[in-house]
Short mmCIF file of C-alpha atoms in Angstrom, two decimals:
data_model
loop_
_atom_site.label_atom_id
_atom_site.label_comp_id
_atom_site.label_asym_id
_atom_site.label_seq_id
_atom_site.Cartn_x
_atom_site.Cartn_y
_atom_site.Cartn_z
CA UNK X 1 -9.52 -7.92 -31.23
CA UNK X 2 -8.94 -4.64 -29.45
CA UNK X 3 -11.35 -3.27 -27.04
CA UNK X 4 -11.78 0.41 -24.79
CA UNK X 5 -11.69 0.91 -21.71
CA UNK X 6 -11.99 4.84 -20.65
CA UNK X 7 -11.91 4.85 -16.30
CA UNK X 8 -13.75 7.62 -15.23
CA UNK X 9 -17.27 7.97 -13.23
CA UNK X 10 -20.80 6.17 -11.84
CA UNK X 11 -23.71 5.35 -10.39
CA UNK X 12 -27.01 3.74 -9.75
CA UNK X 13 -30.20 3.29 -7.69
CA UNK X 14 -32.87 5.03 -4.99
CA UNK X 15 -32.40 4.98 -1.70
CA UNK X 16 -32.73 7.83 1.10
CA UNK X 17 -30.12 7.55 3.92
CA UNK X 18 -30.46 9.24 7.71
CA UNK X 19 -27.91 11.65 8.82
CA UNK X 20 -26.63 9.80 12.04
CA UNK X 21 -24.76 12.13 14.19
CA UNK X 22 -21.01 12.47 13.70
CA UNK X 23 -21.74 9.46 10.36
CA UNK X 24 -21.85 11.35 6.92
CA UNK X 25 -23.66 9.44 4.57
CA UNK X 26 -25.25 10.22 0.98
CA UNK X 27 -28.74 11.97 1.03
CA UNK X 28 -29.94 9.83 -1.52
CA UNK X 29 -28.28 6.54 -3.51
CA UNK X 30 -29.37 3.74 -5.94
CA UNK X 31 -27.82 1.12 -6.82
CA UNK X 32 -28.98 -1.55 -9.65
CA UNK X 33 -26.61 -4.18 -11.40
CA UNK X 34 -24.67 -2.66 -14.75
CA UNK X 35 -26.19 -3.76 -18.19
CA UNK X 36 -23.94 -7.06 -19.62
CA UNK X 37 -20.89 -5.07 -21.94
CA UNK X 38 -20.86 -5.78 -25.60
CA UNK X 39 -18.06 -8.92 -25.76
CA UNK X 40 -14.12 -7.70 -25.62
CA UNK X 41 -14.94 -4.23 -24.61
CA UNK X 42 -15.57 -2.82 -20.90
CA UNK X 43 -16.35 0.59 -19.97
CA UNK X 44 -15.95 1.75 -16.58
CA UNK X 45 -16.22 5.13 -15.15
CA UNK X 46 -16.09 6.66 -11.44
CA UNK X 47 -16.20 10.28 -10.40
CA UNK X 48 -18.17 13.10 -9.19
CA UNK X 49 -19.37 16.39 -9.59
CA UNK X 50 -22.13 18.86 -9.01
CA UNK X 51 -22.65 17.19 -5.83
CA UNK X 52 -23.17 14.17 -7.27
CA UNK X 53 -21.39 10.71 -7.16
CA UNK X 54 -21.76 8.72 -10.19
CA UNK X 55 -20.13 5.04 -11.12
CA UNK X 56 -21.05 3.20 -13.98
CA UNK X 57 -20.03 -0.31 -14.45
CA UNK X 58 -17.87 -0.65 -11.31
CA UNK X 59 -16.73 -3.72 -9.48
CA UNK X 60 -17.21 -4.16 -5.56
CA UNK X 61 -13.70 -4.38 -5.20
CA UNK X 62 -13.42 -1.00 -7.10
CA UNK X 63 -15.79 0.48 -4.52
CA UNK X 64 -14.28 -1.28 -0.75
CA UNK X 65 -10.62 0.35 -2.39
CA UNK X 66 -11.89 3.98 -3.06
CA UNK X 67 -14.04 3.92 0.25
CA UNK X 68 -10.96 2.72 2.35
CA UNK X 69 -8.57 4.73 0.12
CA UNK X 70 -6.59 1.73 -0.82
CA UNK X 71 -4.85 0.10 -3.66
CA UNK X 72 -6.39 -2.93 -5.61
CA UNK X 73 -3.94 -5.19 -4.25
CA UNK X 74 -4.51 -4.43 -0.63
CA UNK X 75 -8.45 -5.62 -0.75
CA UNK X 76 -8.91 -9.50 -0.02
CA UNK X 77 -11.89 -11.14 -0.78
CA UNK X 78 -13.93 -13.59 -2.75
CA UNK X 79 -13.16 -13.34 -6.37
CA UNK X 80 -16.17 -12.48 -7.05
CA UNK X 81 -16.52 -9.44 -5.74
CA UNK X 82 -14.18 -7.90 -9.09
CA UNK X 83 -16.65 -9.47 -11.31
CA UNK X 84 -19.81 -8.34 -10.43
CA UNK X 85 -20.26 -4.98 -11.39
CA UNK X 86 -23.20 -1.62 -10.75
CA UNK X 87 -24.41 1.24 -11.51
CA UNK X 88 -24.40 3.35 -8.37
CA UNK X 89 -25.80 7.55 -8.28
CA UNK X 90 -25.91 9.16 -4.89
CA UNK X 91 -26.38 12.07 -3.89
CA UNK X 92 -24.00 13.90 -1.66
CA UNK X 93 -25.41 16.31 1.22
CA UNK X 94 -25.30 19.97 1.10
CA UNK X 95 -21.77 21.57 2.24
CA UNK X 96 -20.20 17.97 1.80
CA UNK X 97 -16.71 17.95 -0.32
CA UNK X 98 -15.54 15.26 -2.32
CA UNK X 99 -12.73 14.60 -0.13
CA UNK X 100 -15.55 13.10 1.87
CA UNK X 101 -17.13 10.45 -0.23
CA UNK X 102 -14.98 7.24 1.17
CA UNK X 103 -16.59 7.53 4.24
CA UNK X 104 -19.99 8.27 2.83
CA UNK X 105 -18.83 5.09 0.45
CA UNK X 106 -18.19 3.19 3.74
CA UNK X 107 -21.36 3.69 5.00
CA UNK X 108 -23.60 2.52 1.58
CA UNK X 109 -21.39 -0.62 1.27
CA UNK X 110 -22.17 -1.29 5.25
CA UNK X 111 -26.30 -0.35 4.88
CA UNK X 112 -26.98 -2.05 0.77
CA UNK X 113 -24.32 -4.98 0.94
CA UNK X 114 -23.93 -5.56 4.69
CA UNK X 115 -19.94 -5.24 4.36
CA UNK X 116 -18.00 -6.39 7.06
CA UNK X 117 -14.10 -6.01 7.02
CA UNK X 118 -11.22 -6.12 9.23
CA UNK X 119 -7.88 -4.80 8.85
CA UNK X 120 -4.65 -6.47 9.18
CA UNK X 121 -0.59 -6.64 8.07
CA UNK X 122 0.87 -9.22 6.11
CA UNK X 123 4.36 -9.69 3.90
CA UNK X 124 3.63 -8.97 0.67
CA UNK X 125 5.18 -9.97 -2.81
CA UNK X 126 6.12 -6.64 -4.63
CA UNK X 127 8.31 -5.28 -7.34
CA UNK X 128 10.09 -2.29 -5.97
CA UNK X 129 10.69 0.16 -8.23
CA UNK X 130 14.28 1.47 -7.77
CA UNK X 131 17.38 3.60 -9.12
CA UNK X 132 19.88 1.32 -10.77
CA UNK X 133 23.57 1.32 -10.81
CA UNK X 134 24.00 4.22 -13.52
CA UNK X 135 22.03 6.62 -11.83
CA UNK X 136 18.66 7.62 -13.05
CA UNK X 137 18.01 8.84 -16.88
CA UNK X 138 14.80 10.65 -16.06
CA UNK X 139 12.86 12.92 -18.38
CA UNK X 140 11.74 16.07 -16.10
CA UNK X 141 8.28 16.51 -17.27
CA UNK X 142 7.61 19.64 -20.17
CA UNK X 143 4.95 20.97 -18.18
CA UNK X 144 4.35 20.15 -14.49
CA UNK X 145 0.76 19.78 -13.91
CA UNK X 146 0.74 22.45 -11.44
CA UNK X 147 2.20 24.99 -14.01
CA UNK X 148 -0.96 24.73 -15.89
CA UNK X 149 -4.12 24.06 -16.59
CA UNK X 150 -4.94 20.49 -18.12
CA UNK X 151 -6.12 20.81 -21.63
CA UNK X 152 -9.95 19.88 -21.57
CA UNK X 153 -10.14 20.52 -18.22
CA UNK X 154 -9.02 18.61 -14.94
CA UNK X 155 -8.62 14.89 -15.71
CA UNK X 156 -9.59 16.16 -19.58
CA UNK X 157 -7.63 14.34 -22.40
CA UNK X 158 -5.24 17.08 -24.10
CA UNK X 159 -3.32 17.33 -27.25
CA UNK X 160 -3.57 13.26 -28.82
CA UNK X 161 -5.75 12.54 -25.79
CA UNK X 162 -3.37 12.57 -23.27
CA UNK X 163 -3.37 15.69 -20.50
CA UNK X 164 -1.08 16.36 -17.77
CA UNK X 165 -1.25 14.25 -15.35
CA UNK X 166 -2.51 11.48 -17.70
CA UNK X 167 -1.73 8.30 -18.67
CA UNK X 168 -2.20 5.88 -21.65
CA UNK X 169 -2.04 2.57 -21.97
CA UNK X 170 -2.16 1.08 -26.07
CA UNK X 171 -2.55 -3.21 -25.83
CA UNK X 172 -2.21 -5.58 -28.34
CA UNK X 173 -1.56 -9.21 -28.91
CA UNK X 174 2.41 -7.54 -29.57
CA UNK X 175 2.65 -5.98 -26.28
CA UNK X 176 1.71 -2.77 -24.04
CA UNK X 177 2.57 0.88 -24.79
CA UNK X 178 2.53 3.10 -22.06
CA UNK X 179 2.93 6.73 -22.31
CA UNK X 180 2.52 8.70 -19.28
CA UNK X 181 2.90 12.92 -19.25
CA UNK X 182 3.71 14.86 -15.88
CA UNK X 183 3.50 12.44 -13.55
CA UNK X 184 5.22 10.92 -10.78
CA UNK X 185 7.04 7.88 -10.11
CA UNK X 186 4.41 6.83 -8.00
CA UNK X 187 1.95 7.37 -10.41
CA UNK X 188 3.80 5.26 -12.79
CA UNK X 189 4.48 2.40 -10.85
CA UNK X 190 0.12 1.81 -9.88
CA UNK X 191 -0.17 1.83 -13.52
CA UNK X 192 2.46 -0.29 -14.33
CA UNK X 193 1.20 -2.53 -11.61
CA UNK X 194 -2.19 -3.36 -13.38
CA UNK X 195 -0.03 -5.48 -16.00
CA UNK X 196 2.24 -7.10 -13.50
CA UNK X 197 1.54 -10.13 -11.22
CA UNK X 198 2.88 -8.20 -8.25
CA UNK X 199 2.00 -4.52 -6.62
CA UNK X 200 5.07 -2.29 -7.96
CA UNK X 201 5.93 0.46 -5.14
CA UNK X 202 7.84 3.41 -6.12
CA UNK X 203 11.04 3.33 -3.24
CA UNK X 204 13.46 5.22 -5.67
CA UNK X 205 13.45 8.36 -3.11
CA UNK X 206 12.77 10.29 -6.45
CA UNK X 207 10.22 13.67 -6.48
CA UNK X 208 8.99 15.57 -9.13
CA UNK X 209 7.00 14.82 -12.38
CA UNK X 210 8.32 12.97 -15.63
CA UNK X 211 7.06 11.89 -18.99
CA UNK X 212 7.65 8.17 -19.71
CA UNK X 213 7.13 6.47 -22.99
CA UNK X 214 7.76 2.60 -22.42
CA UNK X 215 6.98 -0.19 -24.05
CA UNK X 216 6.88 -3.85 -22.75
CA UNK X 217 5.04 -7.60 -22.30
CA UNK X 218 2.61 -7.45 -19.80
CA UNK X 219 2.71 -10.37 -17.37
CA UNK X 220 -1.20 -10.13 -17.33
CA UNK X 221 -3.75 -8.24 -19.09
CA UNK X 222 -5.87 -7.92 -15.98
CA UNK X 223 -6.20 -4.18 -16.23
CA UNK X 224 -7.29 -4.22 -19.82
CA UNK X 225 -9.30 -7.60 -20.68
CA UNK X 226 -9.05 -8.61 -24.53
CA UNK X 227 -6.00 -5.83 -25.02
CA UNK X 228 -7.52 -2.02 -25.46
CA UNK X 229 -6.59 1.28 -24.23
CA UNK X 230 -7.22 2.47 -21.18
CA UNK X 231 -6.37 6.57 -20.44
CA UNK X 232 -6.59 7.68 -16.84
CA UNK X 233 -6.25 11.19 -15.20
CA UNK X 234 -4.56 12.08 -12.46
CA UNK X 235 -4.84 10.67 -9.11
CA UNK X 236 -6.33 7.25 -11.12
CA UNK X 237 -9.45 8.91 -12.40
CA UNK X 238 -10.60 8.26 -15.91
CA UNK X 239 -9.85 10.84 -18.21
CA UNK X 240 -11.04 9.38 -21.75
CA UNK X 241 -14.04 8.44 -23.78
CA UNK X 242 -14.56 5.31 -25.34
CA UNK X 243 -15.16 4.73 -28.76
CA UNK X 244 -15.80 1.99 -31.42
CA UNK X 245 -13.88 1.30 -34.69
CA UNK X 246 -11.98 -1.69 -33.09
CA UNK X 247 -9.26 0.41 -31.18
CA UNK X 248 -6.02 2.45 -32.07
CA UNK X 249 -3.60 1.67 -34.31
CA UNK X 250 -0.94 -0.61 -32.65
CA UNK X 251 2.04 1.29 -30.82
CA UNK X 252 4.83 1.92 -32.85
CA UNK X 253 7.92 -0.31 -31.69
CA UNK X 254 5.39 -2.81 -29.84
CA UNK X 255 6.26 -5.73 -31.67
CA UNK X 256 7.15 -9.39 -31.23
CA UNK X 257 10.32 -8.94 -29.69
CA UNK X 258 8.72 -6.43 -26.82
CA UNK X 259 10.96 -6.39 -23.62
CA UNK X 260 9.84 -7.36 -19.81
CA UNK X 261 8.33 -5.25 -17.92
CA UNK X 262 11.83 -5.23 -15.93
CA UNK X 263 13.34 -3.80 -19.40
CA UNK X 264 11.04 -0.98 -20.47
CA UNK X 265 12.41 1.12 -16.96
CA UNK X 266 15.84 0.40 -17.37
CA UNK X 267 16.32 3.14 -20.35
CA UNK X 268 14.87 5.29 -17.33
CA UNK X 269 17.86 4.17 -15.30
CA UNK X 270 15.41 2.23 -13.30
CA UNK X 271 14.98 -0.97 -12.14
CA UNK X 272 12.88 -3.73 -10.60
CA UNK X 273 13.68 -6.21 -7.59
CA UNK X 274 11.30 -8.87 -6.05
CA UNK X 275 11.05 -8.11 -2.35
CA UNK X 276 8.88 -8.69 0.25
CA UNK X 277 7.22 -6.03 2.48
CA UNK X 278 4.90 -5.44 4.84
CA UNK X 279 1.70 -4.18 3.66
CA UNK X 280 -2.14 -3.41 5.28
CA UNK X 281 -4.66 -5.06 3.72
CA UNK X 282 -8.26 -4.64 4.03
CA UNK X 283 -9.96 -8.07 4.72
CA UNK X 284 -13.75 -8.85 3.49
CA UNK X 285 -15.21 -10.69 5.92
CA UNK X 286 -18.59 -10.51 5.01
CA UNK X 287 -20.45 -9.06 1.66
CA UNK X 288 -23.69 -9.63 0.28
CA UNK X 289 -23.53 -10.56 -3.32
CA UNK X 290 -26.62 -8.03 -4.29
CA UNK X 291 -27.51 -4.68 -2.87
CA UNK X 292 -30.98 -4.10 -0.76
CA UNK X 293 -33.52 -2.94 -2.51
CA UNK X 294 -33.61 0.54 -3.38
#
């Protein structure tokens, strides 16, 4: 059974916050726990506009990375804090930018969950994502995102759903389909990540934008329980709707015999090695498993 997964935007409960001087926090937030999904399917959005924060459906983990501007794999914690999931709205003061909201983020996680973290550097596991001996095969993308304007709007789904800057990820019980359009090999490699057991860090040396059409196992399915399709925007914001009728059609060349994830970059001239490097991580040392009341 296929399920949907469009990553996007949230929020959730009442709650008025003091300006403290030289602390920006949100005017106004609430925060309640997010309804139980409908079996195989999870929708989870995150994003902001209007001067308005809203996430819907979002893990605690999902929040400590965006507030400390992090990747998934850098947060440590109790396991539960990727399972629980809420509904959080919040209300952004008047001349504050987006650009802002981590630290606003910081400061509801510290006041409705009492987070405590420390920082610190360990050796990491990774996949590094690297030219191989031919030389890279790269497709330079058809239309940089900077060119032009996304079709839909920014983050918006353009021709077949995908816009520039987008990616989309097709997952069955044959294998993964990832098409990506203008983006970089950084981009890639985050998403990529999300079906590997390790992070995957981009050290080909490569700029620029490409479009990638891969297909491959996944070593996991953490990034899309129960298979689905997951489209995000650029910069890892959701860029897609969900939708019923049990999913797309499966991905055309995804079939028993679907490569590694190592073989899906090679026809990019690509390749991945197992290293170890050093790598921040942000530590939870203490979280409260439900918000204060709003």
């Amino acid at each position: 059974m296929r399920s949907w997964i469009a990553c996007a935007a949230l929020f959730g409960s009442s709650l008025a916050f003091s300006q403290g001087p030289g602390k920006l926090t949100f005017e106004v937030a609430s925060i309640k726990a997010s309804e139980p999904s409908q079996e195989g399917r999870i929708a989870m959005r995150m994003g902001a506009d209007a001067g308005m924060l809203r996430y819907n459906n979002v893990s605690l983990k999902d929040c400590i990375r965006t507030a400390y501007r992090v990747k998934d794999f850098q947060v440590e914690g109790p396991d539960w804090i990727g399972s629980a999931r809420f509904d959080i709205t919040a209300k952004l003061p008047e001349g504050a930018s987006q650009d802002q909201i981590p630290e606003m983020l910081q400061a509801l996680l510290a006041d409705r969950f009492k987070l405590q973290i420390h920082r610190e550097t360990k050796d990491h596991a990774i996949y590094a994502l690297v030219v191989g001996k031919g030389g890279p095969k790269l497709k330079p993308a058809e239309v940089p995102t900077g060119d032009a304007p996304q079709a839909g709007g920014p983050g918006g789904p353009g021709r077949g759903g995908l816009g520039r800057g987008g990616m989309m990820m097709t997952v069955d019980d044959a294998g993964a389909h990832l098409k990506a359009s203008s983006v970089t090999l950084a981009s890639l490699g985050e998403l990529m990540a999300r079906f590997s057991e390790r992070p995957i860090v981009d050290l080909t040396g490569i700029q620029g934008q490409y479009d990638f059409d891969l297909v491959f196992t996944p070593e996991t399915l953490r990034g899309v329980p129960g298979g689905g399709r997951a489209v995000v925007g650029p910069g890892g914001g959701g860029a897609g709707g969900g939708g019923g009728g049990g999913g797309p059609a499966p991905a055309e060349g995804a079939s028993d015999r679907a490569g590694s994830i190592y073989d899906s970059v090679q026809k990019y001239g690509l390749k991945l090695e197992s290293r170890k490097a050093p790598m921040e991580l942000i530590v939870v040392d203490h979280l409260e498993p439900k918000p204060t009341e709003n």
